[in-house]
Amino acid sequence: LNLTNSSHIRFDGIVVERPLLPGEPSWTKAVTIEGSDHIQILNSEIYGRVDGDFTNDGIGIFVRGSSDIVVEGNQFHDMLVGGGFFSVSNLTVRGNTLINMGQEGFNLAEISKGLIENNSGTLWHPKPGAHADFIQFWTTNTGGSSDIVIRANSFLQQGEFDIQGIFINDEDWGMQPWSAKTMEPKSAGGVGDIGPKTYAKVFELLLRLKANY
């Protein structure tokens, strides 16, 4: 399912099966939305190859350069990644279930005004050494996100794999200038770098989100 430059479309109760074909890369997507607005994917099932091999599956839904996107009440299973969202404004990801993922639940970057709530995940099967997360925000080679609400999500891992619940990756070159200019400037007696005031705010955020670290 591919949407480009589309507006005001709702998909409700659809089934999208997208197993990887021989030779296809792992970033192959079941659903792609680009340059679009007011798109809803509701109460649907999106999955890859149901064969117990979690190295031959792709991405469930991929959204880029779009606005007013709602992904709600869906089941994602047997995928490498449930969903990837990049450069999206007014994003709602709510009430989705993710089962039998190979690496990530939701991978997000450059989100402006986003709500991630009441999603649940279980049974992750990452490759050895993989950095697996339920919800991941990152800024590597891209911009940051703003005005984000993450609440009431649940993840219950079973088996021997260690999975991070919420991972927020800012990279030092993003956080350090902000801290030096706003939290701990030398002109106000601060360290001019990442210091105790910044860490206090970071850990306050982790406690409020009931996040792991």
PDB file of C-alpha atoms in Angstrom:
ATOM      1  CA  LEU A   1       0.000   0.000   0.000  1.00  0.00           C
ATOM      2  CA  ASN A   2       1.707   3.226  -1.186  1.00  0.00           C
ATOM      3  CA  LEU A   3       0.350   6.759  -0.822  1.00  0.00           C
ATOM      4  CA  THR A   4       2.140   9.810  -2.225  1.00  0.00           C
ATOM      5  CA  ASN A   5       0.826  13.391  -2.241  1.00  0.00           C
ATOM      6  CA  SER A   6      -2.570  12.224  -1.000  1.00  0.00           C
ATOM      7  CA  SER A   7      -5.094  13.883   1.310  1.00  0.00           C
ATOM      8  CA  HIS A   8      -8.071  12.968   3.511  1.00  0.00           C
ATOM      9  CA  ILE A   9      -8.044   9.174   3.196  1.00  0.00           C
ATOM     10  CA  ARG A  10      -9.106   6.662   5.853  1.00  0.00           C
ATOM     11  CA  PHE A  11      -8.272   2.948   5.807  1.00  0.00           C
ATOM     12  CA  ASP A  12     -10.294   1.017   8.380  1.00  0.00           C
ATOM     13  CA  GLY A  13     -10.150  -2.734   8.948  1.00  0.00           C
ATOM     14  CA  ILE A  14      -7.792  -3.621   6.125  1.00  0.00           C
ATOM     15  CA  VAL A  15      -5.254  -6.470   6.075  1.00  0.00           C
ATOM     16  CA  VAL A  16      -1.801  -5.851   4.592  1.00  0.00           C
ATOM     17  CA  GLU A  17       0.495  -8.860   4.251  1.00  0.00           C
ATOM     18  CA  ARG A  18       3.953  -8.000   2.923  1.00  0.00           C
ATOM     19  CA  PRO A  19       6.553 -10.764   3.191  1.00  0.00           C
ATOM     20  CA  LEU A  20       9.996  -9.975   1.852  1.00  0.00           C
ATOM     21  CA  LEU A  21      10.696 -11.410  -1.565  1.00  0.00           C
ATOM     22  CA  PRO A  22      14.071 -13.039  -2.309  1.00  0.00           C
ATOM     23  CA  GLY A  23      16.756 -10.360  -2.494  1.00  0.00           C
ATOM     24  CA  GLU A  24      14.626  -7.539  -1.076  1.00  0.00           C
ATOM     25  CA  PRO A  25      16.257  -5.379   1.647  1.00  0.00           C
ATOM     26  CA  SER A  26      15.013  -5.302   5.227  1.00  0.00           C
ATOM     27  CA  TRP A  27      13.819  -1.699   4.815  1.00  0.00           C
ATOM     28  CA  THR A  28      11.065  -2.785   2.419  1.00  0.00           C
ATOM     29  CA  LYS A  29       7.730  -1.403   3.677  1.00  0.00           C
ATOM     30  CA  ALA A  30       4.229  -2.870   3.818  1.00  0.00           C
ATOM     31  CA  VAL A  31       2.601   0.588   3.956  1.00  0.00           C
ATOM     32  CA  THR A  32       4.284   3.798   2.738  1.00  0.00           C
ATOM     33  CA  ILE A  33       2.882   7.321   3.158  1.00  0.00           C
ATOM     34  CA  GLU A  34       4.894  10.256   1.782  1.00  0.00           C
ATOM     35  CA  GLY A  35       4.075  13.900   1.211  1.00  0.00           C
ATOM     36  CA  SER A  36       0.497  13.384   2.369  1.00  0.00           C
ATOM     37  CA  ASP A  37      -1.900  14.819   4.932  1.00  0.00           C
ATOM     38  CA  HIS A  38      -4.960  13.760   6.915  1.00  0.00           C
ATOM     39  CA  ILE A  39      -4.369  10.021   6.482  1.00  0.00           C
ATOM     40  CA  GLN A  40      -5.796   7.473   8.943  1.00  0.00           C
ATOM     41  CA  ILE A  41      -4.830   3.804   9.285  1.00  0.00           C
ATOM     42  CA  LEU A  42      -7.326   2.265  11.719  1.00  0.00           C
ATOM     43  CA  ASN A  43      -8.192  -1.164  13.145  1.00  0.00           C
ATOM     44  CA  SER A  44      -6.060  -2.995  10.614  1.00  0.00           C
ATOM     45  CA  GLU A  45      -3.588  -5.895  10.540  1.00  0.00           C
ATOM     46  CA  ILE A  46      -0.130  -5.403   9.057  1.00  0.00           C
ATOM     47  CA  TYR A  47       2.367  -8.241   8.984  1.00  0.00           C
ATOM     48  CA  GLY A  48       5.212  -9.940   7.168  1.00  0.00           C
ATOM     49  CA  ARG A  49       6.132 -13.587   6.774  1.00  0.00           C
ATOM     50  CA  VAL A  50       4.671 -15.726   9.578  1.00  0.00           C
ATOM     51  CA  ASP A  51       7.385 -18.365   9.675  1.00  0.00           C
ATOM     52  CA  GLY A  52       9.162 -17.863  13.006  1.00  0.00           C
ATOM     53  CA  ASP A  53      12.167 -16.292  11.248  1.00  0.00           C
ATOM     54  CA  PHE A  54      12.424 -12.654  12.303  1.00  0.00           C
ATOM     55  CA  THR A  55      15.391 -11.826  10.068  1.00  0.00           C
ATOM     56  CA  ASN A  56      13.415 -11.933   6.812  1.00  0.00           C
ATOM     57  CA  ASP A  57      10.758  -9.309   7.578  1.00  0.00           C
ATOM     58  CA  GLY A  58      10.528  -5.606   6.692  1.00  0.00           C
ATOM     59  CA  ILE A  59       8.848  -2.484   8.049  1.00  0.00           C
ATOM     60  CA  GLY A  60       5.126  -2.339   8.794  1.00  0.00           C
ATOM     61  CA  ILE A  61       4.311   1.323   8.110  1.00  0.00           C
ATOM     62  CA  PHE A  62       6.623   4.105   6.958  1.00  0.00           C
ATOM     63  CA  VAL A  63       5.535   7.765   7.007  1.00  0.00           C
ATOM     64  CA  ARG A  64       7.707  10.659   5.818  1.00  0.00           C
ATOM     65  CA  GLY A  65       7.169  14.331   5.071  1.00  0.00           C
ATOM     66  CA  SER A  66       3.493  14.241   6.003  1.00  0.00           C
ATOM     67  CA  SER A  67       1.044  15.850   8.429  1.00  0.00           C
ATOM     68  CA  ASP A  68      -2.111  14.979  10.382  1.00  0.00           C
ATOM     69  CA  ILE A  69      -1.452  11.238  10.438  1.00  0.00           C
ATOM     70  CA  VAL A  70      -3.391   8.843  12.686  1.00  0.00           C
ATOM     71  CA  VAL A  71      -2.284   5.230  13.225  1.00  0.00           C
ATOM     72  CA  GLU A  72      -4.729   3.729  15.711  1.00  0.00           C
ATOM     73  CA  GLY A  73      -6.062   0.356  16.838  1.00  0.00           C
ATOM     74  CA  ASN A  74      -3.880  -1.714  14.529  1.00  0.00           C
ATOM     75  CA  GLN A  75      -2.030  -4.973  15.056  1.00  0.00           C
ATOM     76  CA  PHE A  76       1.533  -5.245  13.755  1.00  0.00           C
ATOM     77  CA  HIS A  77       3.184  -8.645  13.882  1.00  0.00           C
ATOM     78  CA  ASP A  78       6.040 -10.585  12.331  1.00  0.00           C
ATOM     79  CA  MET A  79       7.895  -7.474  11.157  1.00  0.00           C
ATOM     80  CA  LEU A  80      11.420  -6.187  11.669  1.00  0.00           C
ATOM     81  CA  VAL A  81      10.032  -2.757  12.665  1.00  0.00           C
ATOM     82  CA  GLY A  82       6.414  -1.899  13.390  1.00  0.00           C
ATOM     83  CA  GLY A  83       6.515   1.692  12.170  1.00  0.00           C
ATOM     84  CA  GLY A  84       8.919   4.419  11.107  1.00  0.00           C
ATOM     85  CA  PHE A  85       7.855   8.093  11.239  1.00  0.00           C
ATOM     86  CA  PHE A  86      10.110  10.844   9.912  1.00  0.00           C
ATOM     87  CA  SER A  87       9.440  14.558   9.428  1.00  0.00           C
ATOM     88  CA  VAL A  88       5.787  14.269  10.453  1.00  0.00           C
ATOM     89  CA  SER A  89       3.650  16.948  12.117  1.00  0.00           C
ATOM     90  CA  ASN A  90       0.463  16.276  14.088  1.00  0.00           C
ATOM     91  CA  LEU A  91       1.099  12.551  14.493  1.00  0.00           C
ATOM     92  CA  THR A  92      -1.089  10.240  16.584  1.00  0.00           C
ATOM     93  CA  VAL A  93       0.027   6.661  17.237  1.00  0.00           C
ATOM     94  CA  ARG A  94      -2.500   5.187  19.652  1.00  0.00           C
ATOM     95  CA  GLY A  95      -3.867   1.853  20.815  1.00  0.00           C
ATOM     96  CA  ASN A  96      -1.750  -0.340  18.565  1.00  0.00           C
ATOM     97  CA  THR A  97      -0.510  -3.839  19.415  1.00  0.00           C
ATOM     98  CA  LEU A  98       2.913  -5.087  18.350  1.00  0.00           C
ATOM     99  CA  ILE A  99       3.812  -8.775  18.586  1.00  0.00           C
ATOM    100  CA  ASN A 100       6.807 -10.733  17.290  1.00  0.00           C
ATOM    101  CA  MET A 101       8.983  -7.823  16.200  1.00  0.00           C
ATOM    102  CA  GLY A 102      12.547  -8.379  15.037  1.00  0.00           C
ATOM    103  CA  GLN A 103      14.013  -5.081  16.289  1.00  0.00           C
ATOM    104  CA  GLU A 104      11.960  -1.920  16.851  1.00  0.00           C
ATOM    105  CA  GLY A 105       8.386  -1.091  17.698  1.00  0.00           C
ATOM    106  CA  PHE A 106       8.157   2.553  16.582  1.00  0.00           C
ATOM    107  CA  ASN A 107      11.129   4.512  15.270  1.00  0.00           C
ATOM    108  CA  LEU A 108      10.614   8.300  15.155  1.00  0.00           C
ATOM    109  CA  ALA A 109      12.576  11.405  14.146  1.00  0.00           C
ATOM    110  CA  GLU A 110      11.770  15.049  13.400  1.00  0.00           C
ATOM    111  CA  ILE A 111       8.262  14.792  14.833  1.00  0.00           C
ATOM    112  CA  SER A 112       6.443  18.053  15.507  1.00  0.00           C
ATOM    113  CA  LYS A 113       3.471  17.626  17.838  1.00  0.00           C
ATOM    114  CA  GLY A 114       3.109  13.906  18.414  1.00  0.00           C
ATOM    115  CA  LEU A 115       1.000  11.700  20.676  1.00  0.00           C
ATOM    116  CA  ILE A 116       2.226   8.157  21.375  1.00  0.00           C
ATOM    117  CA  GLU A 117      -0.180   6.503  23.796  1.00  0.00           C
ATOM    118  CA  ASN A 118      -1.837   3.240  24.870  1.00  0.00           C
ATOM    119  CA  ASN A 119       0.299   1.082  22.595  1.00  0.00           C
ATOM    120  CA  SER A 120       1.368  -2.371  23.777  1.00  0.00           C
ATOM    121  CA  GLY A 121       4.159  -4.694  22.730  1.00  0.00           C
ATOM    122  CA  THR A 122       5.486  -8.148  23.549  1.00  0.00           C
ATOM    123  CA  LEU A 123       7.637 -10.963  22.161  1.00  0.00           C
ATOM    124  CA  TRP A 124      10.617  -9.224  20.571  1.00  0.00           C
ATOM    125  CA  HIS A 125      13.167 -11.395  18.733  1.00  0.00           C
ATOM    126  CA  PRO A 126      16.228  -9.231  17.932  1.00  0.00           C
ATOM    127  CA  LYS A 127      19.428 -10.514  16.398  1.00  0.00           C
ATOM    128  CA  PRO A 128      22.408 -10.755  18.781  1.00  0.00           C
ATOM    129  CA  GLY A 129      23.892  -7.315  19.310  1.00  0.00           C
ATOM    130  CA  ALA A 130      20.881  -5.471  17.884  1.00  0.00           C
ATOM    131  CA  HIS A 131      19.783  -2.233  19.578  1.00  0.00           C
ATOM    132  CA  ALA A 132      16.126  -3.121  20.090  1.00  0.00           C
ATOM    133  CA  ASP A 133      13.561  -0.695  21.524  1.00  0.00           C
ATOM    134  CA  PHE A 134       9.819  -0.481  21.920  1.00  0.00           C
ATOM    135  CA  ILE A 135       9.704   3.281  21.218  1.00  0.00           C
ATOM    136  CA  GLN A 136      12.766   5.108  19.875  1.00  0.00           C
ATOM    137  CA  PHE A 137      13.314   8.798  19.122  1.00  0.00           C
ATOM    138  CA  TRP A 138      16.611   9.700  17.485  1.00  0.00           C
ATOM    139  CA  THR A 139      18.438  12.664  15.929  1.00  0.00           C
ATOM    140  CA  THR A 140      21.432  11.096  14.166  1.00  0.00           C
ATOM    141  CA  ASN A 141      21.844  12.848  10.795  1.00  0.00           C
ATOM    142  CA  THR A 142      18.466  14.515  11.229  1.00  0.00           C
ATOM    143  CA  GLY A 143      16.692  17.172  13.302  1.00  0.00           C
ATOM    144  CA  GLY A 144      15.050  16.865  16.693  1.00  0.00           C
ATOM    145  CA  SER A 145      11.435  16.385  17.730  1.00  0.00           C
ATOM    146  CA  SER A 146       9.224  18.758  19.713  1.00  0.00           C
ATOM    147  CA  ASP A 147       5.887  18.893  21.535  1.00  0.00           C
ATOM    148  CA  ILE A 148       5.729  15.141  22.124  1.00  0.00           C
ATOM    149  CA  VAL A 149       3.464  13.261  24.564  1.00  0.00           C
ATOM    150  CA  ILE A 150       4.332   9.636  25.412  1.00  0.00           C
ATOM    151  CA  ARG A 151       1.949   8.048  27.891  1.00  0.00           C
ATOM    152  CA  ALA A 152       0.221   4.847  29.006  1.00  0.00           C
ATOM    153  CA  ASN A 153       2.221   2.562  26.716  1.00  0.00           C
ATOM    154  CA  SER A 154       3.106  -0.926  27.940  1.00  0.00           C
ATOM    155  CA  PHE A 155       5.776  -3.410  26.967  1.00  0.00           C
ATOM    156  CA  LEU A 156       6.116  -6.930  28.377  1.00  0.00           C
ATOM    157  CA  GLN A 157       9.097  -8.832  27.065  1.00  0.00           C
ATOM    158  CA  GLN A 158       9.287 -12.607  27.331  1.00  0.00           C
ATOM    159  CA  GLY A 159      12.388 -14.684  26.701  1.00  0.00           C
ATOM    160  CA  GLU A 160      16.099 -14.014  27.062  1.00  0.00           C
ATOM    161  CA  PHE A 161      16.360 -10.738  25.127  1.00  0.00           C
ATOM    162  CA  ASP A 162      16.921  -7.361  26.791  1.00  0.00           C
ATOM    163  CA  ILE A 163      14.709  -4.699  25.196  1.00  0.00           C
ATOM    164  CA  GLN A 164      14.610  -1.006  26.037  1.00  0.00           C
ATOM    165  CA  GLY A 165      11.180   0.472  26.595  1.00  0.00           C
ATOM    166  CA  ILE A 166      11.684   4.119  25.584  1.00  0.00           C
ATOM    167  CA  PHE A 167      14.949   5.234  24.010  1.00  0.00           C
ATOM    168  CA  ILE A 168      15.521   8.931  23.314  1.00  0.00           C
ATOM    169  CA  ASN A 169      18.747   9.492  21.393  1.00  0.00           C
ATOM    170  CA  ASP A 170      19.790  13.115  21.208  1.00  0.00           C
ATOM    171  CA  GLU A 171      23.533  12.669  20.561  1.00  0.00           C
ATOM    172  CA  ASP A 172      25.945  14.924  22.409  1.00  0.00           C
ATOM    173  CA  TRP A 173      26.245  17.479  19.607  1.00  0.00           C
ATOM    174  CA  GLY A 174      22.525  18.190  19.926  1.00  0.00           C
ATOM    175  CA  MET A 175      22.199  18.284  23.695  1.00  0.00           C
ATOM    176  CA  GLN A 176      25.508  19.972  24.569  1.00  0.00           C
ATOM    177  CA  PRO A 177      24.909  23.323  22.802  1.00  0.00           C
ATOM    178  CA  TRP A 178      21.383  23.505  24.202  1.00  0.00           C
ATOM    179  CA  SER A 179      22.608  22.835  27.732  1.00  0.00           C
ATOM    180  CA  ALA A 180      25.468  25.327  27.461  1.00  0.00           C
ATOM    181  CA  LYS A 181      23.201  28.105  26.186  1.00  0.00           C
ATOM    182  CA  THR A 182      19.981  27.576  28.152  1.00  0.00           C
ATOM    183  CA  MET A 183      20.511  25.403  31.231  1.00  0.00           C
ATOM    184  CA  GLU A 184      24.057  26.070  32.398  1.00  0.00           C
ATOM    185  CA  PRO A 185      25.569  29.128  30.648  1.00  0.00           C
ATOM    186  CA  LYS A 186      28.844  30.394  32.068  1.00  0.00           C
ATOM    187  CA  SER A 187      27.382  33.902  32.159  1.00  0.00           C
ATOM    188  CA  ALA A 188      24.996  32.681  34.867  1.00  0.00           C
ATOM    189  CA  GLY A 189      27.631  30.786  36.815  1.00  0.00           C
ATOM    190  CA  GLY A 190      27.050  27.465  35.052  1.00  0.00           C
ATOM    191  CA  VAL A 191      29.589  25.018  33.697  1.00  0.00           C
ATOM    192  CA  GLY A 192      28.992  25.989  30.061  1.00  0.00           C
ATOM    193  CA  ASP A 193      28.413  22.349  29.215  1.00  0.00           C
ATOM    194  CA  ILE A 194      26.198  19.413  30.183  1.00  0.00           C
ATOM    195  CA  GLY A 195      26.109  19.524  33.963  1.00  0.00           C
ATOM    196  CA  PRO A 196      24.024  18.836  37.083  1.00  0.00           C
ATOM    197  CA  LYS A 197      21.087  21.080  36.145  1.00  0.00           C
ATOM    198  CA  THR A 198      20.730  19.343  32.784  1.00  0.00           C
ATOM    199  CA  TYR A 199      20.983  15.866  34.296  1.00  0.00           C
ATOM    200  CA  ALA A 200      18.385  16.810  36.908  1.00  0.00           C
ATOM    201  CA  LYS A 201      15.912  17.682  34.144  1.00  0.00           C
ATOM    202  CA  VAL A 202      16.725  14.523  32.176  1.00  0.00           C
ATOM    203  CA  PHE A 203      16.158  12.248  35.166  1.00  0.00           C
ATOM    204  CA  GLU A 204      13.018  14.151  36.132  1.00  0.00           C
ATOM    205  CA  LEU A 205      11.684  13.404  32.644  1.00  0.00           C
ATOM    206  CA  LEU A 206      12.606   9.721  32.952  1.00  0.00           C
ATOM    207  CA  LEU A 207      10.822   9.448  36.290  1.00  0.00           C
ATOM    208  CA  ARG A 208       7.714  11.185  34.962  1.00  0.00           C
ATOM    209  CA  LEU A 209       7.595   8.840  31.951  1.00  0.00           C
ATOM    210  CA  LYS A 210       8.376   5.795  34.120  1.00  0.00           C
ATOM    211  CA  ALA A 211      11.103   5.089  31.576  1.00  0.00           C
ATOM    212  CA  ASN A 212      13.996   2.702  31.828  1.00  0.00           C
ATOM    213  CA  TYR A 213      17.570   3.901  31.376  1.00  0.00           C
TER     214      TYR A 213
END
